Amino acid sequence: MVTARESSTPSPGRYQRKRDFTVTPEPTPAKPVTREPAPLSFVVQKHWASRLHYDFRLELDCVLVSWAVPKGPCYDPKEKRMAVHVEDHPVEYSTFEGTIPPKQYGAGTVIVWDRGTWEPVGDPRKAMKAGKLVFHLHGEKLAGLWELVRISKPDDKQDQWMLFKKRDEWAQPLAEYDVIKALPDSVTAKPLGPIEAREPKVARPARDAVAAIDLSAAVSAPLPAKLEPQRATTASSLPTTGDWIVESKLDGYRMLARVDKGRVRLFTSGGHDWTKKLATLATEVAKLPLTSGWLDGEIVVLRDGLPDFGALQAAIDGAANDDIVYFLFDLPYCDGDDLTSVPLWARRARLAQLLENDGDRVRFSQDFDAPIAQIFEAAAGLGLEGLMLKNRDARYESGRTQTWLKAKSRLRQEFVICGFTARGGKDGEVGSLLLGYYVGSKLHDAGSVGTGWDARRGQDLWERLQPLERDTSPFAVAVSKPSRWSRRAAGAERWVHPELVAEVEFAEWTGEGVVRQASLKGLRVDKPARRVVRESGETLKPTPVSQVKVTHPERVVDPSSGVSKLELVRYYESVVQWMLPHLVDRPVALVRAPAGIAGQTFFQKHAEKTGMPGLTAHDRNLWMNHPPLLTVDTADALMSAAQMNVVEFHTWNSTIQRIDKPDRVIFDLDPGDGVKWQQIREAALLVRALLEELDLQAWLKTSGGKGLHVVVPLAPRLDYKPVKVFSQAFVRHLAKTIPDRFSATSGAANRIGKIYVDYLRNGKAQTTAAAFSVRARPGMGVSMPVSWEQLSDLKSGAQWTVQTAREYLSFQTQDPWEAYWLAKQSLASAIRRLR
């Protein structure tokens, strides 16, 4: 077997000469290091430079031999993909993700699309010289036997090769599977684990076959004085792919232990030193066979074998301190070595060695070797908070990551205590706590909690809160007072400085953005109030993969771009997780194109004989004298609609639950003849500026056609009529103030050289193209949510299409509309000010 050599690294040559390392974030070639032989690595980096392409790199002789593959790899042996041999890259480049600045070589964004190991068939050095390299790949997306063949002549300017799949059990026709479109994202941000472990074609090696713990990625390093812990992201669904270590989500306090020459100090996740508070526990940690290091875990108190959060709080400051148990689950540093780049499974294996003779108070956090869905169901049945899912090969990274996920079986999170009421209106005992959370620097009202404590605890809360009293509400964003009073215990509200944090379990978030059926679990003295934000609003449920069969996949939907029905369906399948939040529970109007967009198209708003399986038809009485309305609430419903030739998805401004009360206002910027794109961008900024004058936040998306959509989220309190009146007054004010730019009157003749801001979409039953919807126009543009910062770079309202939108999304690390879902704004003040 060929392995990574111990010889010195060849001169980086062309790679180094092409780059200015004072400007580009790309890695500089490191000095050669002697290391043990290891399997050869490979990486495929997705690179959006002047055009999108894939950089295919194979480790050989301490460098990455590299090819630029414009169309990327394909599992179909009939598909021969051009691969241009480029300069060797340093091995350090294999983990590079980031943006190469403008005017630098290769300027653009790079992500790690696939990674793993490779095995050459025969001598790879002779094969490179001969121009015929055959090899096996063991990646997260690519597997099986592949071949690179040189096709250029010696005097050609470019060293051109062909990359293609050899026929084996992994080969698949392109019409059945396109790996580029099916799996477009970064494996660093969204790791999948080895494909050979996910698929039945290759037997998964037994974990106990590992002969030794692989600590080859460890490096000697001084013990850091502080360590920010790795944090988990809330999972939106149980993962169905990837290699995950599954642990119980312990109901306690996160705790890190620093060991230096046998001296132990205990720190909370916020960096507070609790060594004196937990002195006996620190003594137990000091007994471990560890001279120096950092240990990561959770402290709990067990009752009947299960964590009890209330008991933990009592134990921290009380006589039951010795009941606290420390469950350890990670080892970032150990005896002079930095293990943060060591795979998680190896760090845990080393930790298990340290805890081989663990006692009652310091224990190893066991993982479970069973299907995730089965473990999750069992955890929920036991009343546990949920599961922790950690990518088996992940490194330890401070801060919130996607390689650690928390799967909640119950809604539960921290809230800032912003006020309280007295029990029965009498001083001395707290009757309810008034809750909040931060969005940026602003404190939002989250409702109240009035259960979960007895009289003694109520008196203790009173003593803690009374010194923090203040005269005014700390909320920057609050729900209306009548609504607040209707859901809170009777008694005058008393406000406090937002310093204390409560852990609360609750049934759901209401439409107003407050918690329902809440119960206090305890105070979080280890969490700073300013870090409390709203978490995911649903308990976790697995997301089923659509099994809709596509008929007539070859049918051309758009003759101008050549987009086929299969491409359209695949696009919608690839954006399900992004698009569904914009569709769920909203009545839809669907644009169907059975003969393609060049043929006859028609709207469908109601359930008919030509209904689509999976879509929800709602009661006739929901909208008097009209047939049942339709909603698209699941992945299967979305895919069923796409299979039935739906091109566009348009939605109401209200949901089924509050059909008469819109929760958004939309301003559609529709340019007339003669309007240049720069004028449309300026118009969007002017609309935003006026909205901000009215204290209203707005979000932006492309229309997928000629213009832009400016969207203002609302708390669903007003009926459609006053909302539409407001939008009409807003547009008329724009047109009156800047008549050379805007028109408030529809009709082509009224907007020549101007932008018509369509307010009519804010009436009842009126619809607008949903985010991520394709438009039934030549080119098949997509309505794409963007940030305001992106506006200056937009080139058109149809900048992204069916063929490019999903690739664009694979490079996005943050949702520009993340805060949109929390912004429940009132129009009352804006209406008064506009008048």
PDB file of C-alpha atoms in Angstrom, residues 253 255 268-272 274 277 299 309 312-313 316-317 414 457 460 464 499-503 522-529:
ATOM      1  CA  TYR A 253     -24.488  22.355  33.956  1.00  0.00           C
ATOM      2  CA  MET A 255     -18.334  22.075  33.272  1.00  0.00           C
ATOM      3  CA  THR A 268     -18.526  26.852  33.804  1.00  0.00           C
ATOM      4  CA  SER A 269     -19.234  27.273  30.088  1.00  0.00           C
ATOM      5  CA  GLY A 270     -19.219  31.021  30.686  1.00  0.00           C
ATOM      6  CA  GLY A 271     -15.706  30.900  32.151  1.00  0.00           C
ATOM      7  CA  HIS A 272     -16.625  31.284  35.858  1.00  0.00           C
ATOM      8  CA  TRP A 274     -16.387  27.130  40.474  1.00  0.00           C
ATOM      9  CA  LYS A 277     -17.944  25.853  45.099  1.00  0.00           C
ATOM     10  CA  ILE A 299     -22.342  17.966  36.155  1.00  0.00           C
ATOM     11  CA  PHE A 309     -32.038  19.656  37.315  1.00  0.00           C
ATOM     12  CA  LEU A 312     -28.604  19.862  41.009  1.00  0.00           C
ATOM     13  CA  GLN A 313     -29.401  23.465  41.879  1.00  0.00           C
ATOM     14  CA  ILE A 316     -24.594  23.280  44.299  1.00  0.00           C
ATOM     15  CA  ASP A 317     -25.118  25.594  47.265  1.00  0.00           C
ATOM     16  CA  GLU A 414     -32.926  29.569  29.037  1.00  0.00           C
ATOM     17  CA  ARG A 457     -38.805  28.487  46.366  1.00  0.00           C
ATOM     18  CA  ASP A 460     -36.273  32.530  47.601  1.00  0.00           C
ATOM     19  CA  ARG A 464     -33.168  37.271  44.712  1.00  0.00           C
ATOM     20  CA  GLU A 499     -29.379  39.767  35.102  1.00  0.00           C
ATOM     21  CA  LEU A 500     -30.817  36.398  36.190  1.00  0.00           C
ATOM     22  CA  VAL A 501     -31.419  33.462  33.854  1.00  0.00           C
ATOM     23  CA  ALA A 502     -34.169  30.839  34.199  1.00  0.00           C
ATOM     24  CA  GLU A 503     -34.333  27.378  32.630  1.00  0.00           C
ATOM     25  CA  GLY A 522     -34.480  26.248  37.876  1.00  0.00           C
ATOM     26  CA  LEU A 523     -32.102  29.203  37.677  1.00  0.00           C
ATOM     27  CA  ARG A 524     -28.974  29.116  35.508  1.00  0.00           C
ATOM     28  CA  VAL A 525     -26.287  30.800  37.567  1.00  0.00           C
ATOM     29  CA  ASP A 526     -23.692  29.566  35.070  1.00  0.00           C
ATOM     30  CA  LYS A 527     -25.149  31.442  32.055  1.00  0.00           C
ATOM     31  CA  PRO A 528     -24.739  35.197  31.377  1.00  0.00           C
ATOM     32  CA  ALA A 529     -28.043  36.883  30.500  1.00  0.00           C
TER      33      ALA A 529
END
